[in-house]
Amino acid sequence: MRRIGASENQAAEIADSVHRSQRELSRLRRREHELSALFSSARELAELRDSDAVLVRLVQRAHEMMGADLAYLSEFDPDTRELRVRETSGSVSASLPSLRVPPGRGLVSAVVESRSPQWVSDYSSYTKERHDSGVDEAVSAEGLVSMLGVPMLTSDDVLGVLFVGNRAEKSFSPEEVSLLSALADHASVILQTTQTLRSLQESEDASRRNLQSLTAHLVERDRANTVHQELVQAVLAGGGFGPVAETLASALGRAVAILDDHDQIIAAAGLPLAPGMLEPDAAIHDAIAESRRSGHCVAVAGSGVRAVAALSAGKRHFGAMLLGDGEFELGAVDFRTVERAAQVGALLELQQEAASGADQRVRSELITDLLDDVPERRSDVERRARRLGVDLQLLDTLLLLAVPGDQQTAAARALSRHLDERTLVGEHRGFIVVAYSSAQDALEPEPERLRTHVEAAIRHPVSLVVPRSATAALPDAFVSAMRTARLLTALEITGMTVQVDEFLPYSAILDTDSHALGAFLRDTIGAVRTYDAERGADLLGTLRAFVRNNASPTRTARALNFHTNTILQRLDRLDHVLGADWREDERMFRLGIAVRLDELRERLQRR
């Protein structure tokens, strides 16, 4: 300074100016470097090809430009409001790259909530309620002390947070916050672009799938309509199920068999048939059941059968259509074709049922007129019977079947197919009635075999009642059989063949309403049943023996192999359970009926 003639004060001022100039020059150079990095980042964004690679590079730039020990980017999930670490630079632990920060925890949540930069010089002294064990473990594993986070924003949403951290205590300057915010803006563009591209790709894929689906649907519809028209024409031309099987076999190039609901083949084409078509196994039956539930054609593996379709109309099932092996695998179009053919088959069955149903209605009306026996209509009844080939003079015996209401038509049809045409079958007053001649052995049906045949046809338990003899008039025989059938229903007994004699006189004197009969049994012997159930006793057995032995304690004791005193003690207990007046005539009469009816029910249920 002496050389330029400056004083000490002047020298100090000059030195201070030089230092300021050097600092400014250093700042400008750093700013130039930062701007250059930002421009480079902007160019990469403009040439965006691989968004993940650009995002990795941007986090690395934040790491380098901020002079931080670590930089990372957390992506915000708007559904769960969690923040998931997506990219890191400078990380030394395995916990940070997989870190998920729950809502309201950590410095990162404060950035999201405030939508503004947030920093902390010493994270250990950060607000306690913001701490989370998982976040604290990740911070500790990295050895982080100070952190700065800035939000990545769009006009409406927070996309994530860009972070830098140091392993020593540090305060962040406004210039550093501004620089990291600029980098965060670039990261926002990358994430937003990625989401837009992903959305566009998903839309394109969805549009392509929809177009393919629509094209396939149109092809399927055209082919299915063509085959359907051929099937309808085949049905209209007559011939029943045969033309349906032949049309389908020709269209699909494989054997086709149509079975009824008892696995009997009613039509076939494209011979020879596979073994599984002749004797369907469990897998085929399962597939048929699935087709009934879904209404669709179901694929099958093995037994030479490749697909089945149930012949169904609403809740009714008539059988199934089985398709064998062919030169090509059945596709969606083929399955649709089979389903259409199965629908046509069901319509055929309904058509045949309508024809037989008309005949069945005539026979049911004849049964009704026969059993109502109105003298003024007798000549008309006989005329209609002769038209059906039935001689009313020979009809002297009937059977009555208790069948669920929705199955009565099917049961009557099954009986008509099984019996001689001269036997009269019809529905009357909620029951199926079979009227026949006992004098003609060829017409007389075997009751138990008839009942099991009907059960197999409708797949439901059926009760059959046999009247006392052929000497009673048919209307009287029907009334006694009907009372017995109603008593069976009231006792909740089904699936057996019974004689009217077994239920006399109960069916004649008791109300056969199930609720009334149940109340009668509860009111008479219900208390005894309750006593036995609670104490493991058998007072009901004693009561039954007492009734059967004419209310004699001595005879009851002999019948049960007990001492008379034991029986007297049990009778005393019955006094306590039933009341002291239970042995009086009126109550004893009712108890006798209830006990015998209860025994009859148990005996029938053990059959």
Coordinates of C-alpha atoms in Angstrom, one line a residue:
M1 CA 0.0 0.0 0.0
R2 CA 3.0 2.3 0.6
R3 CA 3.9 1.9 -3.0
I4 CA 0.6 3.6 -4.1
G5 CA 0.8 6.1 -1.3
A6 CA -2.3 4.9 0.6
S7 CA -2.7 5.3 4.3
E8 CA -3.7 2.5 6.6
N9 CA -7.3 3.5 6.5
Q10 CA -7.4 3.7 2.8
A11 CA -5.5 0.3 2.6
A12 CA -8.2 -1.3 4.9
E13 CA -11.0 0.1 2.7
I14 CA -9.3 -1.2 -0.5
A15 CA -8.8 -4.6 1.1
D16 CA -12.4 -4.7 2.2
S17 CA -13.6 -3.8 -1.3
V18 CA -11.4 -6.5 -2.8
H19 CA -12.9 -9.1 -0.4
R20 CA -16.4 -8.0 -1.2
S21 CA -15.6 -8.2 -4.9
Q22 CA -14.2 -11.7 -4.5
R23 CA -17.3 -12.8 -2.6
E24 CA -19.6 -11.3 -5.1
L25 CA -17.6 -12.9 -7.9
S26 CA -17.8 -16.2 -6.2
R27 CA -21.5 -15.8 -5.7
L28 CA -22.0 -14.9 -9.3
R29 CA -19.9 -17.8 -10.4
R30 CA -22.0 -20.1 -8.2
R31 CA -25.1 -18.5 -9.5
E32 CA -23.9 -19.0 -13.0
H33 CA -23.2 -22.7 -12.2
E34 CA -26.7 -23.0 -10.7
L35 CA -28.4 -21.4 -13.6
S36 CA -26.4 -23.5 -16.0
A37 CA -27.6 -26.6 -14.1
L38 CA -31.1 -25.3 -14.2
F39 CA -30.9 -24.7 -17.9
S40 CA -29.5 -28.1 -18.4
S41 CA -32.3 -29.6 -16.4
A42 CA -34.8 -27.6 -18.5
R43 CA -33.3 -28.9 -21.7
E44 CA -33.6 -32.5 -20.3
L45 CA -37.2 -31.8 -19.5
A46 CA -37.8 -30.5 -23.1
E47 CA -36.2 -33.7 -24.5
L48 CA -37.9 -35.9 -22.0
R49 CA -37.7 -39.6 -23.0
D50 CA -37.2 -41.5 -19.7
S51 CA -38.9 -39.6 -16.9
D52 CA -37.4 -41.9 -14.2
A53 CA -33.9 -41.2 -15.5
V54 CA -34.5 -37.4 -15.6
L55 CA -35.9 -37.6 -12.0
V56 CA -32.8 -39.5 -10.8
R57 CA -30.5 -36.9 -12.5
L58 CA -32.5 -34.0 -10.9
V59 CA -32.1 -35.4 -7.4
Q60 CA -28.3 -35.9 -8.1
R61 CA -28.1 -32.2 -9.2
A62 CA -29.9 -31.1 -5.9
H63 CA -27.3 -33.2 -4.0
E64 CA -24.4 -31.6 -5.8
M65 CA -25.6 -28.0 -6.2
M66 CA -26.8 -27.6 -2.6
G67 CA -23.5 -29.1 -1.3
A68 CA -25.6 -31.4 0.9
D69 CA -24.7 -34.8 2.3
L70 CA -28.0 -36.3 1.0
A71 CA -30.9 -35.5 -1.3
Y72 CA -34.1 -37.4 -1.8
L73 CA -37.6 -37.0 -3.4
S74 CA -40.8 -38.2 -1.7
E75 CA -43.9 -38.7 -3.8
F76 CA -47.3 -37.8 -2.3
D77 CA -50.2 -40.4 -2.4
P78 CA -53.5 -38.4 -2.4
D79 CA -55.5 -41.5 -1.5
T80 CA -53.6 -42.5 1.6
R81 CA -51.9 -39.1 2.2
E82 CA -48.6 -41.0 2.7
L83 CA -45.3 -39.8 1.3
R84 CA -43.1 -42.5 -0.3
V85 CA -39.4 -42.0 -1.0
R86 CA -39.0 -42.5 -4.7
E87 CA -35.4 -41.3 -5.5
T88 CA -32.3 -40.7 -3.3
S89 CA -28.7 -39.5 -3.8
G90 CA -26.0 -39.8 -1.1
S91 CA -28.0 -42.3 1.0
V92 CA -25.9 -44.7 3.1
S93 CA -28.7 -46.9 4.6
A94 CA -31.3 -49.3 3.3
S95 CA -34.2 -47.8 5.4
L96 CA -34.5 -44.4 3.6
P97 CA -35.2 -45.6 0.0
S98 CA -38.1 -47.7 1.3
L99 CA -39.5 -45.1 3.8
R100 CA -43.2 -44.3 3.8
V101 CA -44.2 -41.4 6.0
P102 CA -47.7 -41.5 7.5
P103 CA -49.9 -38.4 7.4
G104 CA -49.1 -35.7 9.8
R105 CA -45.6 -37.0 10.7
G106 CA -42.1 -35.8 10.0
L107 CA -40.9 -32.5 8.4
V108 CA -42.2 -33.7 5.0
S109 CA -45.9 -33.6 6.2
A110 CA -45.4 -30.0 7.4
V111 CA -44.2 -29.1 3.9
V112 CA -47.3 -30.8 2.3
E113 CA -49.7 -29.1 4.8
S114 CA -48.2 -25.6 4.4
R115 CA -47.4 -26.0 0.7
S116 CA -44.3 -24.0 1.4
P117 CA -40.6 -24.7 2.2
Q118 CA -39.8 -26.0 5.7
W119 CA -36.4 -26.6 7.3
V120 CA -34.9 -27.6 10.6
S121 CA -31.3 -27.1 11.9
D122 CA -31.5 -30.0 14.4
Y123 CA -34.2 -32.6 13.7
S124 CA -33.8 -34.1 17.2
S125 CA -35.3 -30.8 18.6
Y126 CA -38.1 -30.8 16.1
T127 CA -41.7 -30.7 17.4
K128 CA -42.4 -33.9 19.3
E129 CA -45.9 -34.5 17.9
R130 CA -44.4 -34.6 14.4
H131 CA -42.0 -37.4 15.2
D132 CA -42.7 -41.0 14.1
S133 CA -40.7 -44.1 15.0
G134 CA -40.2 -45.2 11.4
V135 CA -39.1 -41.7 10.3
D136 CA -36.8 -41.3 13.3
E137 CA -35.1 -44.7 12.6
A138 CA -34.5 -43.7 8.9
V139 CA -33.1 -40.3 10.0
S140 CA -30.9 -41.9 12.6
A141 CA -29.6 -44.5 10.1
E142 CA -28.5 -41.7 7.7
G143 CA -27.1 -39.6 10.6
L144 CA -29.1 -36.6 9.4
V145 CA -29.2 -33.5 11.6
S146 CA -30.4 -30.6 9.5
M147 CA -33.0 -30.9 6.6
L148 CA -34.6 -28.6 4.1
G149 CA -37.8 -29.6 2.2
V150 CA -39.6 -27.8 -0.6
P151 CA -43.0 -28.8 -2.1
M152 CA -43.5 -29.9 -5.7
L153 CA -46.8 -28.3 -6.7
T154 CA -49.3 -28.0 -9.4
S155 CA -52.1 -25.5 -9.5
D156 CA -54.3 -27.8 -7.4
D157 CA -52.3 -30.6 -5.9
V158 CA -49.1 -31.4 -4.0
L159 CA -47.1 -34.0 -6.0
G160 CA -44.3 -34.5 -3.5
V161 CA -41.4 -33.0 -1.6
L162 CA -37.8 -32.5 -2.6
F163 CA -35.4 -32.8 0.4
V164 CA -31.7 -32.1 1.1
G165 CA -30.1 -33.0 4.4
N166 CA -26.8 -32.6 6.2
R167 CA -25.1 -34.7 8.9
A168 CA -24.2 -31.6 10.8
E169 CA -26.2 -28.7 12.1
K170 CA -26.8 -26.1 9.4
S171 CA -29.0 -23.1 8.7
F172 CA -30.3 -22.7 5.2
S173 CA -30.0 -19.3 3.4
P174 CA -32.8 -17.8 1.2
E175 CA -30.7 -18.4 -1.9
E176 CA -30.5 -22.2 -1.0
V177 CA -34.2 -22.3 -0.4
S178 CA -34.8 -20.6 -3.8
L179 CA -32.5 -22.9 -5.6
L180 CA -34.0 -26.1 -4.2
S181 CA -37.5 -24.7 -5.0
A182 CA -36.5 -24.2 -8.6
L183 CA -35.3 -27.8 -8.8
A184 CA -38.5 -28.9 -7.1
D185 CA -40.5 -27.0 -9.8
H186 CA -38.6 -29.1 -12.4
A187 CA -39.4 -32.3 -10.4
S188 CA -43.1 -31.3 -10.4
V189 CA -43.0 -31.0 -14.2
I190 CA -41.4 -34.5 -14.4
L191 CA -44.0 -36.1 -12.1
Q192 CA -46.9 -34.3 -13.7
T193 CA -45.7 -35.3 -17.2
T194 CA -45.2 -38.9 -16.0
Q195 CA -48.7 -39.0 -14.6
T196 CA -50.1 -37.5 -17.8
L197 CA -48.2 -40.0 -20.0
R198 CA -49.3 -42.9 -17.8
S199 CA -52.9 -41.7 -18.0
L200 CA -52.7 -41.4 -21.8
Q201 CA -51.2 -44.8 -22.1
E202 CA -53.9 -46.3 -19.9
S203 CA -56.5 -44.6 -22.0
E204 CA -54.9 -45.8 -25.1
D205 CA -54.7 -49.4 -23.8
A206 CA -58.3 -49.2 -22.6
S207 CA -59.5 -47.9 -26.0
R208 CA -57.6 -50.7 -27.8
R209 CA -59.1 -53.3 -25.5
N210 CA -62.6 -51.9 -26.0
L211 CA -62.1 -51.8 -29.8
Q212 CA -61.0 -55.4 -29.8
S213 CA -63.8 -56.4 -27.5
L214 CA -66.3 -54.6 -29.7
T215 CA -65.0 -56.2 -32.8
A216 CA -65.0 -59.7 -31.3
H217 CA -68.6 -59.0 -30.0
L218 CA -69.8 -58.1 -33.4
V219 CA -68.3 -61.2 -35.0
E220 CA -69.7 -63.4 -32.2
R221 CA -73.2 -61.8 -32.7
D222 CA -73.1 -62.3 -36.4
R223 CA -72.0 -65.9 -36.2
A224 CA -74.4 -66.7 -33.3
N225 CA -77.3 -65.1 -35.2
T226 CA -76.6 -67.2 -38.3
V227 CA -76.5 -70.5 -36.4
H228 CA -79.6 -69.4 -34.4
Q229 CA -81.5 -68.8 -37.6
E230 CA -80.5 -72.2 -38.8
L231 CA -81.6 -73.8 -35.6
V232 CA -85.0 -72.0 -35.7
Q233 CA -85.5 -73.2 -39.3
A234 CA -84.7 -76.7 -38.3
V235 CA -87.2 -76.6 -35.5
L236 CA -89.9 -75.1 -37.6
A237 CA -89.3 -77.8 -40.3
G238 CA -90.2 -80.4 -37.6
G239 CA -88.3 -83.4 -36.3
G240 CA -87.8 -82.4 -32.7
F241 CA -84.4 -82.6 -31.1
G242 CA -82.7 -84.4 -34.0
P243 CA -82.3 -81.4 -36.3
V244 CA -81.0 -79.3 -33.4
A245 CA -78.2 -81.9 -32.7
E246 CA -77.4 -82.2 -36.5
T247 CA -77.2 -78.4 -37.0
L248 CA -74.9 -77.9 -34.1
A249 CA -72.7 -80.9 -34.9
S250 CA -72.3 -79.6 -38.5
A251 CA -71.5 -76.0 -37.4
L252 CA -68.9 -77.1 -34.8
G253 CA -67.5 -80.2 -36.5
R254 CA -67.9 -82.5 -33.5
A255 CA -70.3 -85.1 -31.9
V256 CA -73.3 -83.7 -30.1
A257 CA -75.6 -85.5 -27.7
I258 CA -78.8 -84.2 -26.1
L259 CA -79.8 -85.8 -22.8
D260 CA -83.0 -85.6 -20.8
D261 CA -82.9 -84.9 -17.0
H262 CA -82.3 -88.6 -16.3
D263 CA -79.1 -88.8 -18.5
Q264 CA -81.0 -90.7 -21.3
I265 CA -80.0 -89.7 -24.8
I266 CA -82.9 -88.2 -26.7
A267 CA -81.0 -87.1 -29.8
A268 CA -77.4 -87.3 -31.2
A269 CA -75.4 -86.4 -34.3
G270 CA -71.8 -86.4 -35.4
L271 CA -71.3 -90.0 -34.4
P272 CA -69.5 -91.9 -32.8
L273 CA -70.3 -90.6 -29.3
A274 CA -67.6 -90.4 -26.7
P275 CA -67.9 -92.6 -23.6
G276 CA -68.6 -89.6 -21.4
M277 CA -71.7 -88.8 -23.5
L278 CA -73.1 -92.3 -23.0
E279 CA -72.3 -92.5 -19.3
P280 CA -71.6 -89.0 -17.9
D281 CA -69.2 -89.0 -14.9
A282 CA -69.1 -86.8 -11.8
A283 CA -67.1 -84.0 -13.6
I284 CA -69.7 -83.8 -16.4
H285 CA -72.6 -83.7 -13.8
D286 CA -70.8 -80.9 -11.9
A287 CA -70.4 -79.0 -15.2
I288 CA -74.1 -79.4 -16.0
A289 CA -75.0 -78.2 -12.5
E290 CA -72.7 -75.1 -13.0
S291 CA -74.4 -74.5 -16.4
R292 CA -77.8 -74.6 -14.7
R293 CA -76.7 -72.0 -12.1
S294 CA -75.0 -69.7 -14.5
G295 CA -77.0 -70.2 -17.7
H296 CA -73.8 -70.4 -19.7
C297 CA -72.0 -73.2 -21.6
V298 CA -69.3 -74.7 -19.3
A299 CA -66.0 -76.2 -20.5
V300 CA -65.1 -79.8 -19.4
A301 CA -61.8 -81.7 -19.4
G302 CA -61.7 -85.5 -20.0
S303 CA -64.1 -88.3 -20.9
G304 CA -64.2 -87.1 -24.5
V305 CA -66.6 -84.2 -23.6
R306 CA -65.4 -80.7 -24.1
A307 CA -68.4 -78.6 -23.1
V308 CA -71.9 -78.9 -21.7
A309 CA -74.9 -76.6 -21.7
A310 CA -78.0 -77.1 -19.6
L311 CA -81.5 -77.0 -21.2
S312 CA -83.2 -74.6 -18.9
A313 CA -86.1 -72.2 -18.9
G314 CA -86.3 -70.0 -15.8
K315 CA -86.0 -72.3 -12.8
R316 CA -86.9 -75.4 -14.8
H317 CA -84.3 -77.8 -16.2
F318 CA -85.0 -80.4 -18.9
G319 CA -81.6 -82.0 -19.5
A320 CA -78.3 -81.0 -21.1
M321 CA -76.4 -80.7 -24.4
L322 CA -72.9 -82.4 -24.5
L323 CA -70.2 -81.6 -27.1
G324 CA -67.3 -83.9 -27.9
D325 CA -63.8 -83.4 -29.3
G326 CA -63.2 -81.6 -32.5
E327 CA -60.4 -80.4 -34.8
F328 CA -60.3 -77.0 -33.1
E329 CA -60.8 -75.8 -29.5
L330 CA -64.1 -74.2 -28.7
G331 CA -63.9 -70.4 -28.3
A332 CA -66.2 -67.8 -27.0
V333 CA -68.2 -67.7 -30.3
D334 CA -68.7 -71.4 -30.2
F335 CA -69.8 -71.3 -26.5
R336 CA -72.4 -68.7 -27.5
T337 CA -73.6 -70.9 -30.3
V338 CA -74.0 -73.8 -27.9
E339 CA -75.9 -71.6 -25.5
R340 CA -78.3 -70.6 -28.3
A341 CA -78.8 -74.2 -29.2
A342 CA -79.6 -75.1 -25.6
Q343 CA -82.2 -72.3 -25.5
V344 CA -83.8 -73.7 -28.6
G345 CA -83.8 -77.2 -27.0
A346 CA -85.5 -75.8 -23.9
L347 CA -88.1 -74.2 -26.2
L348 CA -88.7 -77.5 -27.9
E349 CA -89.3 -79.2 -24.5
L350 CA -91.7 -76.4 -23.5
Q351 CA -93.5 -76.9 -26.8
Q352 CA -93.9 -80.6 -26.2
E353 CA -95.0 -79.9 -22.6
A354 CA -97.7 -77.5 -23.9
A355 CA -99.1 -80.3 -26.1
S356 CA -99.1 -82.8 -23.3
G357 CA -100.2 -80.2 -20.8
A358 CA -103.4 -79.7 -22.7
D359 CA -104.2 -83.4 -22.5
Q360 CA -103.2 -83.3 -18.8
R361 CA -105.7 -80.5 -18.1
V362 CA -108.5 -82.5 -19.7
R363 CA -107.6 -85.4 -17.5
S364 CA -107.5 -83.3 -14.4
E365 CA -110.9 -81.8 -15.2
L366 CA -112.2 -85.3 -15.6
I367 CA -110.7 -86.3 -12.3
T368 CA -112.4 -83.3 -10.6
D369 CA -115.8 -84.1 -12.2
L370 CA -115.4 -87.8 -11.2
L371 CA -114.6 -87.1 -7.6
D372 CA -117.1 -84.2 -7.1
D373 CA -119.7 -86.6 -8.6
V374 CA -122.4 -84.2 -9.7
P375 CA -125.3 -86.3 -11.1
E376 CA -126.4 -83.7 -13.6
R377 CA -122.9 -83.8 -15.3
R378 CA -122.5 -87.6 -15.2
S379 CA -123.3 -88.1 -18.9
D380 CA -120.9 -85.4 -20.0
V381 CA -118.2 -86.8 -17.8
E382 CA -118.7 -90.3 -19.3
R383 CA -118.6 -88.9 -22.8
R384 CA -115.3 -87.1 -22.2
A385 CA -113.9 -90.2 -20.6
R386 CA -114.7 -92.3 -23.6
R387 CA -113.0 -89.8 -25.8
L388 CA -109.8 -90.4 -23.8
G389 CA -110.3 -94.2 -23.9
V390 CA -111.2 -94.5 -20.2
D391 CA -114.1 -96.6 -18.9
L392 CA -115.4 -94.9 -15.8
Q393 CA -117.4 -98.0 -14.8
L394 CA -114.1 -99.9 -14.3
L395 CA -112.4 -97.2 -12.2
D396 CA -112.8 -98.3 -8.6
T397 CA -109.5 -97.5 -6.8
L398 CA -107.4 -94.5 -6.4
L399 CA -104.0 -93.4 -5.0
L400 CA -103.3 -90.0 -3.6
L401 CA -99.9 -88.3 -3.8
A402 CA -98.9 -85.2 -1.7
V403 CA -96.6 -83.2 -4.0
P404 CA -95.3 -79.6 -3.6
G405 CA -97.5 -77.2 -5.5
D406 CA -94.9 -76.1 -8.0
Q407 CA -94.0 -79.7 -8.8
Q408 CA -97.6 -81.1 -9.3
T409 CA -97.7 -80.6 -13.1
A410 CA -94.3 -82.3 -13.5
A411 CA -95.4 -85.2 -11.2
A412 CA -98.6 -85.7 -13.1
R413 CA -96.7 -85.7 -16.4
A414 CA -94.2 -88.3 -15.0
L415 CA -97.1 -90.5 -13.8
S416 CA -99.0 -90.3 -17.1
R417 CA -95.9 -91.4 -19.1
H418 CA -95.3 -94.3 -16.6
L419 CA -98.9 -95.6 -16.5
D420 CA -101.3 -97.2 -18.9
E421 CA -103.4 -94.7 -20.9
R422 CA -106.6 -96.2 -19.4
T423 CA -105.4 -95.1 -16.0
L424 CA -106.6 -91.6 -15.1
V425 CA -104.1 -89.1 -13.6
G426 CA -104.9 -85.6 -12.6
E427 CA -104.6 -82.7 -10.1
H428 CA -107.5 -82.2 -7.6
R429 CA -107.7 -80.0 -4.6
G430 CA -104.0 -79.7 -4.3
F431 CA -103.1 -83.4 -4.7
I432 CA -102.2 -85.8 -7.5
V433 CA -104.8 -88.5 -7.9
V434 CA -104.4 -91.8 -9.8
A435 CA -107.7 -93.6 -10.5
Y436 CA -107.5 -97.1 -11.9
S437 CA -109.3 -100.5 -12.1
S438 CA -108.4 -103.1 -9.5
A439 CA -110.0 -105.7 -11.8
Q440 CA -107.5 -105.2 -14.5
D441 CA -104.1 -106.4 -13.2
A442 CA -102.2 -104.8 -16.1
L443 CA -103.5 -101.3 -14.9
E444 CA -102.9 -101.8 -11.2
P445 CA -99.8 -99.8 -10.2
E446 CA -97.5 -100.9 -7.3
P447 CA -97.7 -97.9 -4.9
E448 CA -94.2 -97.8 -3.5
R449 CA -92.6 -98.1 -6.9
L450 CA -94.9 -95.4 -8.2
R451 CA -93.9 -93.1 -5.4
T452 CA -90.1 -93.6 -6.0
H453 CA -90.7 -93.0 -9.7
V454 CA -92.3 -89.6 -9.0
E455 CA -89.6 -88.6 -6.5
A456 CA -86.9 -89.4 -9.1
A457 CA -88.8 -87.3 -11.7
I458 CA -89.2 -84.2 -9.6
R459 CA -86.2 -84.7 -7.2
H460 CA -88.3 -84.0 -4.1
P461 CA -89.8 -86.3 -1.4
V462 CA -93.4 -87.4 -2.0
S463 CA -96.0 -89.0 0.3
L464 CA -98.4 -91.5 -1.2
V465 CA -101.6 -92.5 0.6
V466 CA -103.4 -95.8 -0.2
P467 CA -107.2 -95.8 0.7
R468 CA -108.7 -98.6 2.8
S469 CA -110.2 -100.8 0.0
A470 CA -111.7 -100.8 -3.5
T471 CA -115.3 -101.1 -2.1
A472 CA -115.7 -97.4 -1.1
A473 CA -116.9 -94.9 -3.7
L474 CA -114.1 -92.9 -5.2
P475 CA -115.2 -89.6 -3.7
D476 CA -115.3 -91.1 -0.2
A477 CA -111.9 -92.8 -0.8
F478 CA -110.5 -89.5 -1.9
V479 CA -111.8 -87.6 1.2
S480 CA -110.3 -90.2 3.6
A481 CA -107.0 -90.2 1.7
M482 CA -106.9 -86.4 1.7
R483 CA -107.4 -86.2 5.4
T484 CA -104.6 -88.7 5.9
A485 CA -102.3 -86.7 3.6
R486 CA -103.1 -83.5 5.5
L487 CA -102.3 -85.2 8.8
L488 CA -99.0 -86.4 7.4
T489 CA -98.2 -82.8 6.4
A490 CA -99.2 -81.5 9.9
L491 CA -96.9 -84.1 11.5
E492 CA -94.1 -83.0 9.1
I493 CA -93.8 -86.5 7.6
T494 CA -92.9 -87.0 4.0
G495 CA -91.2 -89.4 1.6
M496 CA -93.2 -92.5 2.4
T497 CA -96.1 -94.7 1.4
V498 CA -98.9 -95.1 4.0
Q499 CA -102.2 -96.8 4.4
V500 CA -105.3 -94.8 5.5
D501 CA -106.0 -97.5 8.2
E502 CA -102.7 -96.5 10.0
F503 CA -104.1 -93.0 10.7
L504 CA -107.7 -93.8 11.7
P505 CA -109.3 -92.4 13.8
Y506 CA -106.8 -89.5 14.0
S507 CA -107.4 -88.1 10.5
A508 CA -111.2 -88.1 11.2
I509 CA -111.2 -86.3 14.5
L510 CA -108.2 -84.0 14.5
D511 CA -107.7 -80.7 12.9
T512 CA -104.9 -81.3 10.4
D513 CA -103.6 -77.8 10.3
S514 CA -99.9 -78.1 11.2
H515 CA -100.0 -75.1 13.6
A516 CA -103.1 -76.3 15.4
L517 CA -101.8 -79.9 15.6
G518 CA -98.5 -78.7 16.9
A519 CA -100.2 -76.6 19.5
F520 CA -102.4 -79.6 20.5
L521 CA -99.3 -81.8 21.1
R522 CA -97.5 -79.0 23.0
D523 CA -100.6 -78.3 25.2
T524 CA -101.1 -81.9 26.1
I525 CA -97.6 -83.5 26.5
G526 CA -95.2 -80.6 25.8
A527 CA -94.6 -80.1 29.6
V528 CA -93.6 -83.8 30.0
R529 CA -91.1 -83.5 27.1
T530 CA -89.6 -80.4 28.6
Y531 CA -89.3 -82.1 32.0
D532 CA -87.5 -85.1 30.4
A533 CA -85.2 -82.9 28.4
E534 CA -84.1 -80.8 31.4
R535 CA -83.6 -83.8 33.8
G536 CA -82.7 -86.7 31.5
A537 CA -85.8 -88.5 32.7
D538 CA -88.4 -90.6 30.8
L539 CA -91.7 -89.6 32.2
L540 CA -93.1 -89.6 28.7
G541 CA -92.4 -93.4 28.5
T542 CA -94.2 -93.9 31.8
L543 CA -97.2 -91.8 30.5
R544 CA -97.3 -93.9 27.3
A545 CA -97.3 -97.2 29.2
F546 CA -100.0 -95.8 31.6
V547 CA -102.3 -94.9 28.7
R548 CA -101.7 -98.2 26.9
N549 CA -102.5 -100.2 30.1
N550 CA -105.9 -98.5 30.8
A551 CA -104.5 -96.2 33.5
S552 CA -103.6 -99.1 35.7
P553 CA -100.5 -98.6 37.8
T554 CA -100.1 -102.3 38.4
R555 CA -100.3 -103.3 34.7
T556 CA -98.0 -100.3 33.9
A557 CA -95.4 -101.6 36.4
R558 CA -95.5 -105.1 34.8
A559 CA -95.2 -103.7 31.3
L560 CA -92.2 -101.6 32.2
N561 CA -90.6 -104.2 34.6
F562 CA -90.7 -101.8 37.5
H563 CA -92.0 -102.1 41.1
T564 CA -95.5 -100.6 41.5
N565 CA -94.2 -98.1 44.0
T566 CA -91.8 -96.7 41.4
I567 CA -94.6 -96.2 39.0
L568 CA -96.7 -94.5 41.7
Q569 CA -93.8 -92.1 42.4
R570 CA -93.6 -91.3 38.7
L571 CA -97.3 -90.7 38.5
D572 CA -96.9 -88.3 41.4
R573 CA -94.3 -86.5 39.3
L574 CA -96.7 -86.4 36.4
D575 CA -99.3 -84.8 38.8
H576 CA -96.7 -82.1 39.5
V577 CA -95.9 -81.6 35.7
L578 CA -99.4 -81.9 34.2
G579 CA -101.6 -80.8 37.2
A580 CA -103.6 -82.9 39.6
D581 CA -106.6 -83.3 37.2
W582 CA -104.7 -85.0 34.4
R583 CA -106.3 -88.4 35.1
E584 CA -109.8 -87.1 34.8
D585 CA -111.9 -88.5 31.9
E586 CA -111.7 -85.5 29.5
R587 CA -108.0 -84.7 30.0
M588 CA -107.1 -88.4 29.9
F589 CA -108.9 -88.8 26.6
R590 CA -106.9 -85.9 25.1
L591 CA -103.7 -87.2 26.6
G592 CA -104.4 -90.7 25.1
I593 CA -104.8 -89.2 21.6
A594 CA -101.7 -87.1 21.9
V595 CA -99.6 -90.0 23.2
R596 CA -100.7 -92.4 20.5
L597 CA -100.3 -89.8 17.8
D598 CA -96.8 -88.9 19.1
E599 CA -95.9 -92.6 19.1
L600 CA -97.2 -93.0 15.5
R601 CA -95.1 -90.1 14.3
E602 CA -91.9 -91.6 15.9
R603 CA -92.7 -95.0 14.4
L604 CA -93.1 -93.5 10.9
Q605 CA -90.0 -91.4 11.2
R606 CA -87.9 -94.5 12.0
R607 CA -89.0 -96.2 8.8

